[in-house]
mmCIF file of C-alpha atoms in Angstrom:
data_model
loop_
_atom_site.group_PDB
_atom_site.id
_atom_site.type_symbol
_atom_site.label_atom_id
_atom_site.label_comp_id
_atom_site.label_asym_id
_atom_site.label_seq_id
_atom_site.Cartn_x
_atom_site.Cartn_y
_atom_site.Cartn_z
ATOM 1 C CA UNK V 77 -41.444 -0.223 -42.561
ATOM 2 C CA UNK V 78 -38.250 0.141 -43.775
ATOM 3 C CA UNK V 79 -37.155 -0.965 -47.608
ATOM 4 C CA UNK V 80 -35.217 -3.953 -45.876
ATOM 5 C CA UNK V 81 -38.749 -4.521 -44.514
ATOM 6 C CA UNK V 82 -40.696 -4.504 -47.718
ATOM 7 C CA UNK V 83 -37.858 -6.859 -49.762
ATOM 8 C CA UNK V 84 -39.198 -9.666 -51.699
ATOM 9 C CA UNK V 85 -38.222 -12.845 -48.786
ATOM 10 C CA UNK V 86 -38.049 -14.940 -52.261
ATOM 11 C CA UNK V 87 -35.504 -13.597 -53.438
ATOM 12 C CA UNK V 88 -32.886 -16.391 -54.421
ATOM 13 C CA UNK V 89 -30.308 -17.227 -51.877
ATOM 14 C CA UNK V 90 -32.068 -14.933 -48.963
ATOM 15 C CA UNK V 91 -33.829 -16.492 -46.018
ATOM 16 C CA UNK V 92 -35.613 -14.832 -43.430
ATOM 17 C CA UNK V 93 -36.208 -15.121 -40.044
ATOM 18 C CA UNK V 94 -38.642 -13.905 -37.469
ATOM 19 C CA UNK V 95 -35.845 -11.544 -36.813
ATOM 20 C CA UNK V 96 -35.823 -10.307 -39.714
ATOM 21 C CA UNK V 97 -32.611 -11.538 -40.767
ATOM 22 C CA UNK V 98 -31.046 -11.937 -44.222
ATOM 23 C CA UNK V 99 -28.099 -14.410 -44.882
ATOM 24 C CA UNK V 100 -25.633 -14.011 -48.112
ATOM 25 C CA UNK V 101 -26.492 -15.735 -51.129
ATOM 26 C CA UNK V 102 -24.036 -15.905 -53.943
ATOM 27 C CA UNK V 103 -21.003 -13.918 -54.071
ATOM 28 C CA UNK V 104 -21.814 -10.721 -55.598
ATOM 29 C CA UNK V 105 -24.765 -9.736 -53.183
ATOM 30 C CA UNK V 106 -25.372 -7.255 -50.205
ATOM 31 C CA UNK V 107 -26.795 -9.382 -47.375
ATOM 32 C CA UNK V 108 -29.259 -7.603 -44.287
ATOM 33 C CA UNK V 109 -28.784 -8.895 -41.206
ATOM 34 C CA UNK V 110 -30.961 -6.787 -38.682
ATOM 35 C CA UNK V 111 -31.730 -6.796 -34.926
ATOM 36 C CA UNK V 112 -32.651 -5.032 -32.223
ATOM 37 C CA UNK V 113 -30.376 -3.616 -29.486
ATOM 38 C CA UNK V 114 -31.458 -4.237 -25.717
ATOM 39 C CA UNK V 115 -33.664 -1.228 -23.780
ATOM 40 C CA UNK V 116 -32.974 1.328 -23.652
ATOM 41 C CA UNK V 117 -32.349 1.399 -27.336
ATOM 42 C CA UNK V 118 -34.794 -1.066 -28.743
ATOM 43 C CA UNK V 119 -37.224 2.080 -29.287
ATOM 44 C CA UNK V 120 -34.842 3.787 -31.818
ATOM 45 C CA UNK V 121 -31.719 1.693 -32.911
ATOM 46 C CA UNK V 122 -32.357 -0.689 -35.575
ATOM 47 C CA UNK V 123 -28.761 -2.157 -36.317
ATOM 48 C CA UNK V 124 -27.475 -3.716 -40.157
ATOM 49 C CA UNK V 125 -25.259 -5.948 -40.476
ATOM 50 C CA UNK V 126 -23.793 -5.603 -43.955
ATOM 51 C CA UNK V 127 -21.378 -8.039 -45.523
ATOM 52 C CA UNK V 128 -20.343 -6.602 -48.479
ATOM 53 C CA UNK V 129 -19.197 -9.713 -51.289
ATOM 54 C CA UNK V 130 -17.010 -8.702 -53.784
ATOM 55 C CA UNK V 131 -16.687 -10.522 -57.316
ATOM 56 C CA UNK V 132 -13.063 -9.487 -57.235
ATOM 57 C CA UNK V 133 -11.583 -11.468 -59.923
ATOM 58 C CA UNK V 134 -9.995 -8.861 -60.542
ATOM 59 C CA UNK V 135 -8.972 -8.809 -56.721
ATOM 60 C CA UNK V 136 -5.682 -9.587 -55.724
ATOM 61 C CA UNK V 137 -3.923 -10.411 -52.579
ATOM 62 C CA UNK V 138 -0.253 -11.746 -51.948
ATOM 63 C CA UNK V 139 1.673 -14.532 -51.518
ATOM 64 C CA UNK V 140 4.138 -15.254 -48.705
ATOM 65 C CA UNK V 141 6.873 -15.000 -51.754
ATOM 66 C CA UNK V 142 5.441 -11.297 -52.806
ATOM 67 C CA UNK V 143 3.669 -12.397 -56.156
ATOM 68 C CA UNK V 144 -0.190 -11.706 -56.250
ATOM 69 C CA UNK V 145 -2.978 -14.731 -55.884
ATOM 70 C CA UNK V 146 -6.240 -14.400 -57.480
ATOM 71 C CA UNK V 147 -9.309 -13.791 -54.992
ATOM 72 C CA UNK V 148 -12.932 -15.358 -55.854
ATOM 73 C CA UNK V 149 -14.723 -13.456 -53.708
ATOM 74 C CA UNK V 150 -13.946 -10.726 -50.145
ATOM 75 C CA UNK V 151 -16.140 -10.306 -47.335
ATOM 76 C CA UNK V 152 -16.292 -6.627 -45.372
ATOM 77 C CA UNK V 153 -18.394 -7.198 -42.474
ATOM 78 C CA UNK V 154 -19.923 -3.502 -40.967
ATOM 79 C CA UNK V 155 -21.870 -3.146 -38.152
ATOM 80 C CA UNK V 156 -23.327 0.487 -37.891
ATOM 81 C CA UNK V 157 -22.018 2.008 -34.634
ATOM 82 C CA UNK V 158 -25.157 4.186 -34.500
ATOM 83 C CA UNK V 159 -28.157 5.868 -35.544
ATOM 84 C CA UNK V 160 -29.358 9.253 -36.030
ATOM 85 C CA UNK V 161 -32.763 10.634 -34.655
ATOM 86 C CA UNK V 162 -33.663 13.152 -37.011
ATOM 87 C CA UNK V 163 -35.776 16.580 -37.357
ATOM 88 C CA UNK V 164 -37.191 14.299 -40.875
ATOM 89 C CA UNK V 165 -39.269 11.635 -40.175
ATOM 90 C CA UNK V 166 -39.902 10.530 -43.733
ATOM 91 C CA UNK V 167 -37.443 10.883 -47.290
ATOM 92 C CA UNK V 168 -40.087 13.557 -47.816
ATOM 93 C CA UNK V 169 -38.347 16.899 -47.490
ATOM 94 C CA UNK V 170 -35.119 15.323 -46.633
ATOM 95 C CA UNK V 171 -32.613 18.038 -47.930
ATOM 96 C CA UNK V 172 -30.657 16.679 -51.162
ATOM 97 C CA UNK V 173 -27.290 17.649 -49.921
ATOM 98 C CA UNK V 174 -25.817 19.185 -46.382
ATOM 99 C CA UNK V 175 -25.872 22.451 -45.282
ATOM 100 C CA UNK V 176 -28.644 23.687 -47.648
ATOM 101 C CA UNK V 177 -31.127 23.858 -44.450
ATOM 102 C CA UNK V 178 -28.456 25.068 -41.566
ATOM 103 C CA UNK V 179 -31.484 24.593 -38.929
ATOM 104 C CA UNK V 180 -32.371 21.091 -39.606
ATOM 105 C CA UNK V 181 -31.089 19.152 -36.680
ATOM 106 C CA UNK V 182 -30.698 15.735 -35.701
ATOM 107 C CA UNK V 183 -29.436 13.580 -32.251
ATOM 108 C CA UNK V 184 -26.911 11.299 -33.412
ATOM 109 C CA UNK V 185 -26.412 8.514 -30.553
ATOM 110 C CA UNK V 186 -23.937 5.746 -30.611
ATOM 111 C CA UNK V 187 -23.827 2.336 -29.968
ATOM 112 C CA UNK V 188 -22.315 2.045 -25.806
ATOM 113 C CA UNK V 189 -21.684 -1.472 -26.590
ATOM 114 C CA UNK V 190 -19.330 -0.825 -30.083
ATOM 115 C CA UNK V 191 -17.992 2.970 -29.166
ATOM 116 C CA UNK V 192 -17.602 4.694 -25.601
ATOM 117 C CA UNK V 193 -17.795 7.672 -24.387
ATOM 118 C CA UNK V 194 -14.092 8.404 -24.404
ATOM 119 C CA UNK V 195 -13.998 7.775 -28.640
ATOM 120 C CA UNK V 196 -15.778 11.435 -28.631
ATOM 121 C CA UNK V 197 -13.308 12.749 -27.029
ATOM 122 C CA UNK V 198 -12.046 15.626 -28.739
ATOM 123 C CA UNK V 199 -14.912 16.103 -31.475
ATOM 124 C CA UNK V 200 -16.772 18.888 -29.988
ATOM 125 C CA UNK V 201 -13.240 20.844 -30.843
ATOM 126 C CA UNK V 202 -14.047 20.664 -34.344
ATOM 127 C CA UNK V 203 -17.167 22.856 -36.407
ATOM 128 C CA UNK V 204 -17.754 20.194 -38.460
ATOM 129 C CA UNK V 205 -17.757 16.465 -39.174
ATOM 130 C CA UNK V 206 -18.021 13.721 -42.095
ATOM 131 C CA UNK V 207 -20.494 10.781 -41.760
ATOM 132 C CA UNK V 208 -20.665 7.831 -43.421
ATOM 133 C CA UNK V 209 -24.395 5.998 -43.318
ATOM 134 C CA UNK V 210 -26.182 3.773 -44.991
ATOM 135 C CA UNK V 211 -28.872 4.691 -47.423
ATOM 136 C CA UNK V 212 -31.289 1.634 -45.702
ATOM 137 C CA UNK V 213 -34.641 3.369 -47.189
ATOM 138 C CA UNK V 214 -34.140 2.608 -50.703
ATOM 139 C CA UNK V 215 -36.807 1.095 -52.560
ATOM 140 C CA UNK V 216 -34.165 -1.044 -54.907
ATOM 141 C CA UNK V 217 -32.204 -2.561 -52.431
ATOM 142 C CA UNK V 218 -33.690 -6.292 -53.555
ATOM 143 C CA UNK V 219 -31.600 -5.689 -57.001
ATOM 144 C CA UNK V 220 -28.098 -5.539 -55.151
ATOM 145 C CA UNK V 221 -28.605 -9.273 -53.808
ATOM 146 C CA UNK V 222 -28.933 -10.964 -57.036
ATOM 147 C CA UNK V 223 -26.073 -12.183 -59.122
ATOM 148 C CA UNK V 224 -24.381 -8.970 -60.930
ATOM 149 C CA UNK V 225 -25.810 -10.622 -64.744
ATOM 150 C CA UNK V 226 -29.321 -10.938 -63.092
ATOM 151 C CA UNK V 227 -29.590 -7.397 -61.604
ATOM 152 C CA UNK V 228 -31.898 -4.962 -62.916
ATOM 153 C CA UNK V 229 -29.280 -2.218 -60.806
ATOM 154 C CA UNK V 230 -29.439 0.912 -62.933
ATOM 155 C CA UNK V 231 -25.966 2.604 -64.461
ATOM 156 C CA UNK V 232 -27.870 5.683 -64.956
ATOM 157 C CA UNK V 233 -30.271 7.855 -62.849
ATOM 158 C CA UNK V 234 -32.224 10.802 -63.225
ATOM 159 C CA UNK V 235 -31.168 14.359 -62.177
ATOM 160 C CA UNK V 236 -33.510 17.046 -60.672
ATOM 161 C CA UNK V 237 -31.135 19.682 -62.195
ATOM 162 C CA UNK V 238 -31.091 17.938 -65.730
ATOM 163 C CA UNK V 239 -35.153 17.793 -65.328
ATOM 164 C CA UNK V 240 -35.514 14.148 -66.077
ATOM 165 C CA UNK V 241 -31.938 13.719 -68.256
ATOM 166 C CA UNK V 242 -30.037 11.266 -66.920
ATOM 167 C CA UNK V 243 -26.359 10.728 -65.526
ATOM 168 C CA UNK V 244 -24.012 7.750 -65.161
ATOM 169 C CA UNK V 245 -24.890 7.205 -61.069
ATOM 170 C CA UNK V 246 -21.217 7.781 -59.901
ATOM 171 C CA UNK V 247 -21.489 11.221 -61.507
ATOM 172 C CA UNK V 248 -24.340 12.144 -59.420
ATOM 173 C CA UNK V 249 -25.399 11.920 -55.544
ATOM 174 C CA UNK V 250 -27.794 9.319 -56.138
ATOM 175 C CA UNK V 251 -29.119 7.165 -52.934
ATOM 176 C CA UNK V 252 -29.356 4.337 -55.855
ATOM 177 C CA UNK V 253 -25.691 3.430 -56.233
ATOM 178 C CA UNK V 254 -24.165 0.167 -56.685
ATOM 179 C CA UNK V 255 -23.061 -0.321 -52.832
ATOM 180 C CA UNK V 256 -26.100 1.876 -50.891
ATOM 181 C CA UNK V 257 -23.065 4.189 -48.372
ATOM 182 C CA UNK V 258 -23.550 7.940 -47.874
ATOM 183 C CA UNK V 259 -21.043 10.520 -47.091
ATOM 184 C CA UNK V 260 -22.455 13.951 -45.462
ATOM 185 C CA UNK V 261 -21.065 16.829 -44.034
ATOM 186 C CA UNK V 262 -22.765 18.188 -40.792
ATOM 187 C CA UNK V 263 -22.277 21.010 -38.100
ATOM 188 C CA UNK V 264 -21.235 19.672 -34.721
ATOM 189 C CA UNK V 265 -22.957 21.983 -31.868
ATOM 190 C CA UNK V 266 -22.433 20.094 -29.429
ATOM 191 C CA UNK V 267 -21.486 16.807 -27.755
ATOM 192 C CA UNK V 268 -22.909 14.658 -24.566
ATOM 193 C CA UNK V 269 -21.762 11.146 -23.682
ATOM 194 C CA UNK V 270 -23.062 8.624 -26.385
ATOM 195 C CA UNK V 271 -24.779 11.686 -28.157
ATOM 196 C CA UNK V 272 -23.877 14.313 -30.889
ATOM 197 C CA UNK V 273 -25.966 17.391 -31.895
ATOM 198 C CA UNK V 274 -26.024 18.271 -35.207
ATOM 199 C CA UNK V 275 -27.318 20.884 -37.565
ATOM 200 C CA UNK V 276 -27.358 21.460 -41.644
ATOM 201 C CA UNK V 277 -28.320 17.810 -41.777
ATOM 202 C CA UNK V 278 -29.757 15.593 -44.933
ATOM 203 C CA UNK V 279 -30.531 12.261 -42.751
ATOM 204 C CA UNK V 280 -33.562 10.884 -42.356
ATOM 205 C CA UNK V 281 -34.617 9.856 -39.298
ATOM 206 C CA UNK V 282 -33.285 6.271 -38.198
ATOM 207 C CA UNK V 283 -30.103 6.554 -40.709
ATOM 208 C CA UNK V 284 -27.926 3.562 -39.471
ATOM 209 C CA UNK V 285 -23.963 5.384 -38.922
ATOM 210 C CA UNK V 286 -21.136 3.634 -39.814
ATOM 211 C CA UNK V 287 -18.522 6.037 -39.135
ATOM 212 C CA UNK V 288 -17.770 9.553 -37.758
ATOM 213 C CA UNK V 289 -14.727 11.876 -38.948
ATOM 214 C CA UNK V 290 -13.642 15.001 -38.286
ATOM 215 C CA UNK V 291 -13.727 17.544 -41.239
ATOM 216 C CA UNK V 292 -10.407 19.072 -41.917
ATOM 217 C CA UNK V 293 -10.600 22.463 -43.819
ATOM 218 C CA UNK V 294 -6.854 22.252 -45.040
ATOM 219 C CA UNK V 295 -7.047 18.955 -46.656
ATOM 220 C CA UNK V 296 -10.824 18.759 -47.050
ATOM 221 C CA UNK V 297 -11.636 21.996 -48.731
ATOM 222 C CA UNK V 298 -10.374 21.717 -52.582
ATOM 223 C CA UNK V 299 -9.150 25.032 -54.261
ATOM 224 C CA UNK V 300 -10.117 25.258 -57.854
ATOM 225 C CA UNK V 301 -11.835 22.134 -57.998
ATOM 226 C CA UNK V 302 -14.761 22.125 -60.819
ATOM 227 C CA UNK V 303 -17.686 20.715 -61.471
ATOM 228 C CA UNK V 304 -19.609 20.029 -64.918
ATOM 229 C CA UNK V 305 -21.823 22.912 -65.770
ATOM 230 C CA UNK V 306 -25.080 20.813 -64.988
ATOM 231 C CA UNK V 307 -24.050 21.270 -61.101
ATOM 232 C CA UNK V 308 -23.722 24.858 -61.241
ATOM 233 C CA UNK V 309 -26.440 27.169 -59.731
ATOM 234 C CA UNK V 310 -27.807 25.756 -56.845
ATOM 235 C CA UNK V 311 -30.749 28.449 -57.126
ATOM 236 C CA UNK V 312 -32.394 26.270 -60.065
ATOM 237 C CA UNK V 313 -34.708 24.579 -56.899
ATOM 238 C CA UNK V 314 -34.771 27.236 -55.267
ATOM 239 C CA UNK V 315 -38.407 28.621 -54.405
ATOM 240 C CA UNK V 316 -39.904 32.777 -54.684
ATOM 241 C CA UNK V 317 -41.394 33.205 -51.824
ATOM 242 C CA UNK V 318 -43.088 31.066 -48.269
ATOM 243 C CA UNK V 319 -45.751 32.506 -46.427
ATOM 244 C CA UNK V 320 -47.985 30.907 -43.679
ATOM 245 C CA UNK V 321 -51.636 31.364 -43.655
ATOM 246 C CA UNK V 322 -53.471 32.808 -40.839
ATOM 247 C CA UNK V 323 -54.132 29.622 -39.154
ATOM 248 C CA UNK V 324 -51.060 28.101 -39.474
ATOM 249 C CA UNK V 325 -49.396 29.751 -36.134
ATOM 250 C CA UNK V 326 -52.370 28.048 -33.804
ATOM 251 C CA UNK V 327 -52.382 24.969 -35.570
ATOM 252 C CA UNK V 328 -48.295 24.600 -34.914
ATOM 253 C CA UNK V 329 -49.222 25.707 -31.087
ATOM 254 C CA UNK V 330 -51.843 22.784 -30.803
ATOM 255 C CA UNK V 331 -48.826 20.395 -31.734
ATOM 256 C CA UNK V 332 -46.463 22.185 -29.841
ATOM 257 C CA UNK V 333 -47.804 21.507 -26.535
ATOM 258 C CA UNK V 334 -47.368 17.329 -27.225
ATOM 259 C CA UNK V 335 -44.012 17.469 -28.908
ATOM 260 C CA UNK V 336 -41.786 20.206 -27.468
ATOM 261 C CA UNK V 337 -40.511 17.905 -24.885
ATOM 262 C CA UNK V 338 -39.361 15.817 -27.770
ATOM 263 C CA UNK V 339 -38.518 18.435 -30.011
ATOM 264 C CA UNK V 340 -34.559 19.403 -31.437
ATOM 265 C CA UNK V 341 -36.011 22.951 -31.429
ATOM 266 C CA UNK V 342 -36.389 25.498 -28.606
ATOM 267 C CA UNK V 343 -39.881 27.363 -29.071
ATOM 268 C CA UNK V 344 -42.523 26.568 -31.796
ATOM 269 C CA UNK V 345 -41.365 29.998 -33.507
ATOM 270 C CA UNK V 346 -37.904 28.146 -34.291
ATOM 271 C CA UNK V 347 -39.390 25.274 -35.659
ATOM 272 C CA UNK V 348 -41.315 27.355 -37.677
ATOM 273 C CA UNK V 349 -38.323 28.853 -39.245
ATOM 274 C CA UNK V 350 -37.274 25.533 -39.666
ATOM 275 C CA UNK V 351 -40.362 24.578 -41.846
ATOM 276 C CA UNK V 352 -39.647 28.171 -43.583
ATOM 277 C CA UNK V 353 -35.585 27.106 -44.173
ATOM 278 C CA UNK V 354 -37.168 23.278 -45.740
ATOM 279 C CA UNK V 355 -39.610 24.936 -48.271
ATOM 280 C CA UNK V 356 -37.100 27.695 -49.239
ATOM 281 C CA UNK V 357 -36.169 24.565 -51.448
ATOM 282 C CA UNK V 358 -38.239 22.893 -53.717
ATOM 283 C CA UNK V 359 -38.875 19.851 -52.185
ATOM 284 C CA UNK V 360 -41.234 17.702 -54.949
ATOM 285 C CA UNK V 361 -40.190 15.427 -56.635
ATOM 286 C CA UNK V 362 -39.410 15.475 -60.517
ATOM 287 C CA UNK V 363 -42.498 14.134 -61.540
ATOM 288 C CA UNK V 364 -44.716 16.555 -59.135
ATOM 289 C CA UNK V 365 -42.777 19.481 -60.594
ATOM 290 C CA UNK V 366 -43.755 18.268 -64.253
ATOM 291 C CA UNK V 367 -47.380 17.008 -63.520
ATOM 292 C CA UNK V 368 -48.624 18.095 -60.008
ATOM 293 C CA UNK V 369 -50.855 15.600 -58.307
ATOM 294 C CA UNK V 370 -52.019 14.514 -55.274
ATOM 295 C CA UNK V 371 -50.307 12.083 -53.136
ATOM 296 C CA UNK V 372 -50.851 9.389 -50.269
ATOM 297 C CA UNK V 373 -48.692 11.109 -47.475
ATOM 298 C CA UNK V 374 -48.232 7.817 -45.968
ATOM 299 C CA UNK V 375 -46.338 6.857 -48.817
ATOM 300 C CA UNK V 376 -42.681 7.339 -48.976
ATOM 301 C CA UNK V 377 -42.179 7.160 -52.985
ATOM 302 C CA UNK V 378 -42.681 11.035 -53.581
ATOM 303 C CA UNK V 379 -39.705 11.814 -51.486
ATOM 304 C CA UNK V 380 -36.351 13.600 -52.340
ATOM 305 C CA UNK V 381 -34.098 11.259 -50.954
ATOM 306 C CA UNK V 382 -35.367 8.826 -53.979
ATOM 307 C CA UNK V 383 -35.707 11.498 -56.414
ATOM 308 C CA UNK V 384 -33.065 10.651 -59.100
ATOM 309 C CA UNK V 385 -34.594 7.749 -60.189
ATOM 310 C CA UNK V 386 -37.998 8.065 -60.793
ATOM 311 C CA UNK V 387 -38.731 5.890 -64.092
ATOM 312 C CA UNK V 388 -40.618 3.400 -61.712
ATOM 313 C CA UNK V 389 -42.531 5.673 -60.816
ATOM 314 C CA UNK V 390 -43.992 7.057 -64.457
ATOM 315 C CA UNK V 391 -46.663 4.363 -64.726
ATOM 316 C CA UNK V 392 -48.106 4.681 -61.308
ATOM 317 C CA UNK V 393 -48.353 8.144 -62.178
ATOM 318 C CA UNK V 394 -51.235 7.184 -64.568
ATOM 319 C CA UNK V 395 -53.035 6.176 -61.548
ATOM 320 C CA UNK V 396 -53.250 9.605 -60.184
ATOM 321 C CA UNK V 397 -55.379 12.234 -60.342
ATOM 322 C CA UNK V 398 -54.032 15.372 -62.043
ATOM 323 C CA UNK V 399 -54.488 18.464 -60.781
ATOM 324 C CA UNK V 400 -54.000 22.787 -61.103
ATOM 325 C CA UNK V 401 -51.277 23.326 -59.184
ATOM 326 C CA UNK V 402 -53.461 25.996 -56.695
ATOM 327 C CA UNK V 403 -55.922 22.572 -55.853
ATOM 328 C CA UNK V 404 -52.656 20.315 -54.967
ATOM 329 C CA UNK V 405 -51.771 19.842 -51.234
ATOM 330 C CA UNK V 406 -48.283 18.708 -50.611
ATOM 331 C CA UNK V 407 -47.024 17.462 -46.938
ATOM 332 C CA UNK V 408 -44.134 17.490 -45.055
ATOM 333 C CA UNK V 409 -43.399 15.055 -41.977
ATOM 334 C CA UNK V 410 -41.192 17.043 -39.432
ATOM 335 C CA UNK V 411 -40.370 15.902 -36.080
ATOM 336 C CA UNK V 412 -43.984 13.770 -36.508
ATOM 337 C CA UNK V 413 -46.189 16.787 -37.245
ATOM 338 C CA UNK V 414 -47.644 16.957 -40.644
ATOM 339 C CA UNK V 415 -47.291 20.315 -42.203
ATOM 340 C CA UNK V 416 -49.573 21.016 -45.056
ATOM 341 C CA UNK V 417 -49.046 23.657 -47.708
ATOM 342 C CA UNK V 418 -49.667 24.483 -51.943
ATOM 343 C CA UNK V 419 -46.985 26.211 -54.057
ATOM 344 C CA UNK V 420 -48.167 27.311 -57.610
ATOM 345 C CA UNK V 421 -46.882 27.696 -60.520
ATOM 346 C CA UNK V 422 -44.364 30.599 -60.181
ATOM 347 C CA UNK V 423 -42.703 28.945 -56.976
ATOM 348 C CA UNK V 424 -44.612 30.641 -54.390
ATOM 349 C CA UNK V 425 -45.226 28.433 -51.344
ATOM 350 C CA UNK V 426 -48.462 28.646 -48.652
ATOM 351 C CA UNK V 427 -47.931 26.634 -46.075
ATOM 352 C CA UNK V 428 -51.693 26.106 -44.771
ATOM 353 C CA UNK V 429 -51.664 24.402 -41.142
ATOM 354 C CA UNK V 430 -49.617 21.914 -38.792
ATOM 355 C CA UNK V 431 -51.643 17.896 -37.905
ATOM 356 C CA UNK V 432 -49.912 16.011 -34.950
ATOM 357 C CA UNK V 433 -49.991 12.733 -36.891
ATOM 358 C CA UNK V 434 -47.423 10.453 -35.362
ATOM 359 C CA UNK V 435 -45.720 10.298 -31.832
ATOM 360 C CA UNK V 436 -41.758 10.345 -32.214
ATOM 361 C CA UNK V 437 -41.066 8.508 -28.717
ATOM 362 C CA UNK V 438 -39.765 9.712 -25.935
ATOM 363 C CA UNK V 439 -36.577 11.545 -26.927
ATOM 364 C CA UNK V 440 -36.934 14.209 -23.936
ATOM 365 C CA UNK V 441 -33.681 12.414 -22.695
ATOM 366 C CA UNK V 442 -32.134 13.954 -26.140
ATOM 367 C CA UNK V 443 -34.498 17.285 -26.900
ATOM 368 C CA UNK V 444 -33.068 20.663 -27.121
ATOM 369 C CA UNK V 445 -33.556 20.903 -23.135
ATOM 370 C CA UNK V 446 -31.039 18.620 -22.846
ATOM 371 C CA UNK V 447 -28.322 20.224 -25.513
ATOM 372 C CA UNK V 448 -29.409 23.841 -24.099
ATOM 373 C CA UNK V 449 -27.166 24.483 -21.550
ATOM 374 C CA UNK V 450 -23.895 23.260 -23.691
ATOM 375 C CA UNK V 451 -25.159 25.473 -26.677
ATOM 376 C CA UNK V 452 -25.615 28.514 -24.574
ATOM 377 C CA UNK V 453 -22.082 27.692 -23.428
ATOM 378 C CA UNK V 454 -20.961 27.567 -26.941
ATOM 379 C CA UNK V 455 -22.326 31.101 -27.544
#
């Protein structure tokens, strides 16, 4: 279940429906409205509507003479125009910015109903392209639909690089931020109708688009630009070494054989250099790096994609059992299959087998069989 899922109904000015729809409350709040689109997308595209209110006091608009009137409140209606089907099935392992993992791959498909075929036109003529999505697993979006006085919304977050100092959230890459939109960078391979291949992703799977752009190097490429010092060294999460145990290559066959027909990957040896490219990084979260334990893999809260703001999380913590960090087993839910594995305490990562654990649908329409013959035309 999503986070729009899990959102307190009760929260003032929200009502739900069987639908699960959410209606704006006071100006000032984010409201949900969500459906589902007709077959054959019912499966895999679940659609928010977001109206975003504005207190704009501060807002201005004009006047048919040219002087400015005051605005109480603006309404931005956005409708995603589609989703992405992703190699990451949970926030778990979900890279922390683009490009770190250049084999991570995901199918993004558009809406037929909001953007035809002929608005790709031209795309696959371009390496690379900027996406704007919404970040619609967070676990705090309940604190952006109360009044601004009310919310509990936090100005500062906590930074994997700072290990546990914190950072106004506009300073940082955050998924908590005041109005939940992401902006990646990914590698188009290839394009196909409605559909757009793409590789170095950070998008977990059913990420709700709301825009595609092309990348342009000469205007999108800064020279000299500089960052603080904090942001420097992108080695810091970096991991030693990753090895696979013995088993590990027959236990990835066993799942192979039910989800290669699904799969973004071409033979169970490239998704294994896949897993390999993931855990290169260190993937825990802040508070598994500082006190290992063991963790529900059903749950979602030990993920990266929610790991600068942890503080909720330090008093379930005491509900955990602590453990060495050689009698810890982490997971990591790729493409549905569970993938098991320790790292101890100088970095070095075992990754111990491979569980089928969920089926992914039928995406055989949108599998690497389907992109093959355009990518080996790319070549």
């Amino acid at each position: 279940m999503s986070a729009v899922g899990r959102a307190n109904p009760r929260a003032r000015g929200l009502s739900r429906s069987f639908g699960g729809e959410r209606r704006r409350g006071a100006a000032g709040r984010l409201g949900l409205n969500r459906s589902i689109l007709p077959s054959p997308y019912s499966a895999c595209f679940v659609v928010f509507k977001i109206g975003l209110e504005l207190n704009s006091s501060a807002l201005a608009q004009r006047n048919g003479d040219g002087s400015r009137k005051a605005i109480s409140s603006s309404v931005y209606p956005m409708n995603p125009i589609g989703v992405v089907q992703s190699c990451f099935s949970t926030r778990n392992g979900t890279p922390r910015q683009p490009l770190l993992v250049p084999l991570a791959r995901a199918c993004l498909v558009l809406d037929p109903t909001r953007v035809p075929a002929e608005g790709l036109e031209g795309l696959a003529d371009y390496s690379h392209c900027w996406i704007l999505y919404v970040f619609h697993l967070n676990t705090d979006l309940d604190k952006l639909w109360k009044e601004p006085s009310r919310s509990k919304f936090k100005a500062k977050v906590r930074v994997p690089r700072l290990e546990g100092g914190k950072m106004g959230v506009l300073a940082t890459r955050s998924p908590h931020r005041p109005c939940p939109i992401g902006l990646t960078v990914a590698k188009v391979e290839a394009v196909d109708g409605h559909s757009i291949l793409l590789s170095g992703v950070d998008l977990v799977d059913d990420t709700p688009v709301l825009d595609i752009k092309p990348y342009l190097p000469y205007s999108d490429s800064v020279e000299g630009a500089t960052v603080p010092n904090w942001v420097k060294g992108d080695n810091k999460l970096a991991v030693r070494s990753v090895s696979f145990s013995p088993e590990f290559a027959s236990s990835l066959s066993s799942c192979w054989v039910h989800t290669q027909k699904q799969s973004l990957y071409a033979s169970a040896d490239e998704f294994r250099s896949f897993i390999e490219e993931v855990l290169a990084w260190d993937i825990r979260s802040l508070s598994q790096r500082s006190r290992p334990h063991s963790v529900d893999m059903r749950s979602e809260d030990h993920g990266s994609y929610g790991d600068l703001e942890e503080d909720d999380q330090d008093e379930r913590l005491c509900d955990l059992s602590r453990d060495s960090h050689a009698d810890v087993i982490y997971h990591l839910l790729l493409e549905g299959i569970d993938v098991s594995y320790r790292i101890d305490e100088k970095c070095n990562v075992v990754v111990e087998k491979a569980t089928l654990v969920c089926n992914v649908g039928d995406r055989s329409s949108r599998g690497y069989f389907m992109w093959r013959d355009k990518l080996e035309q790319k070549k």
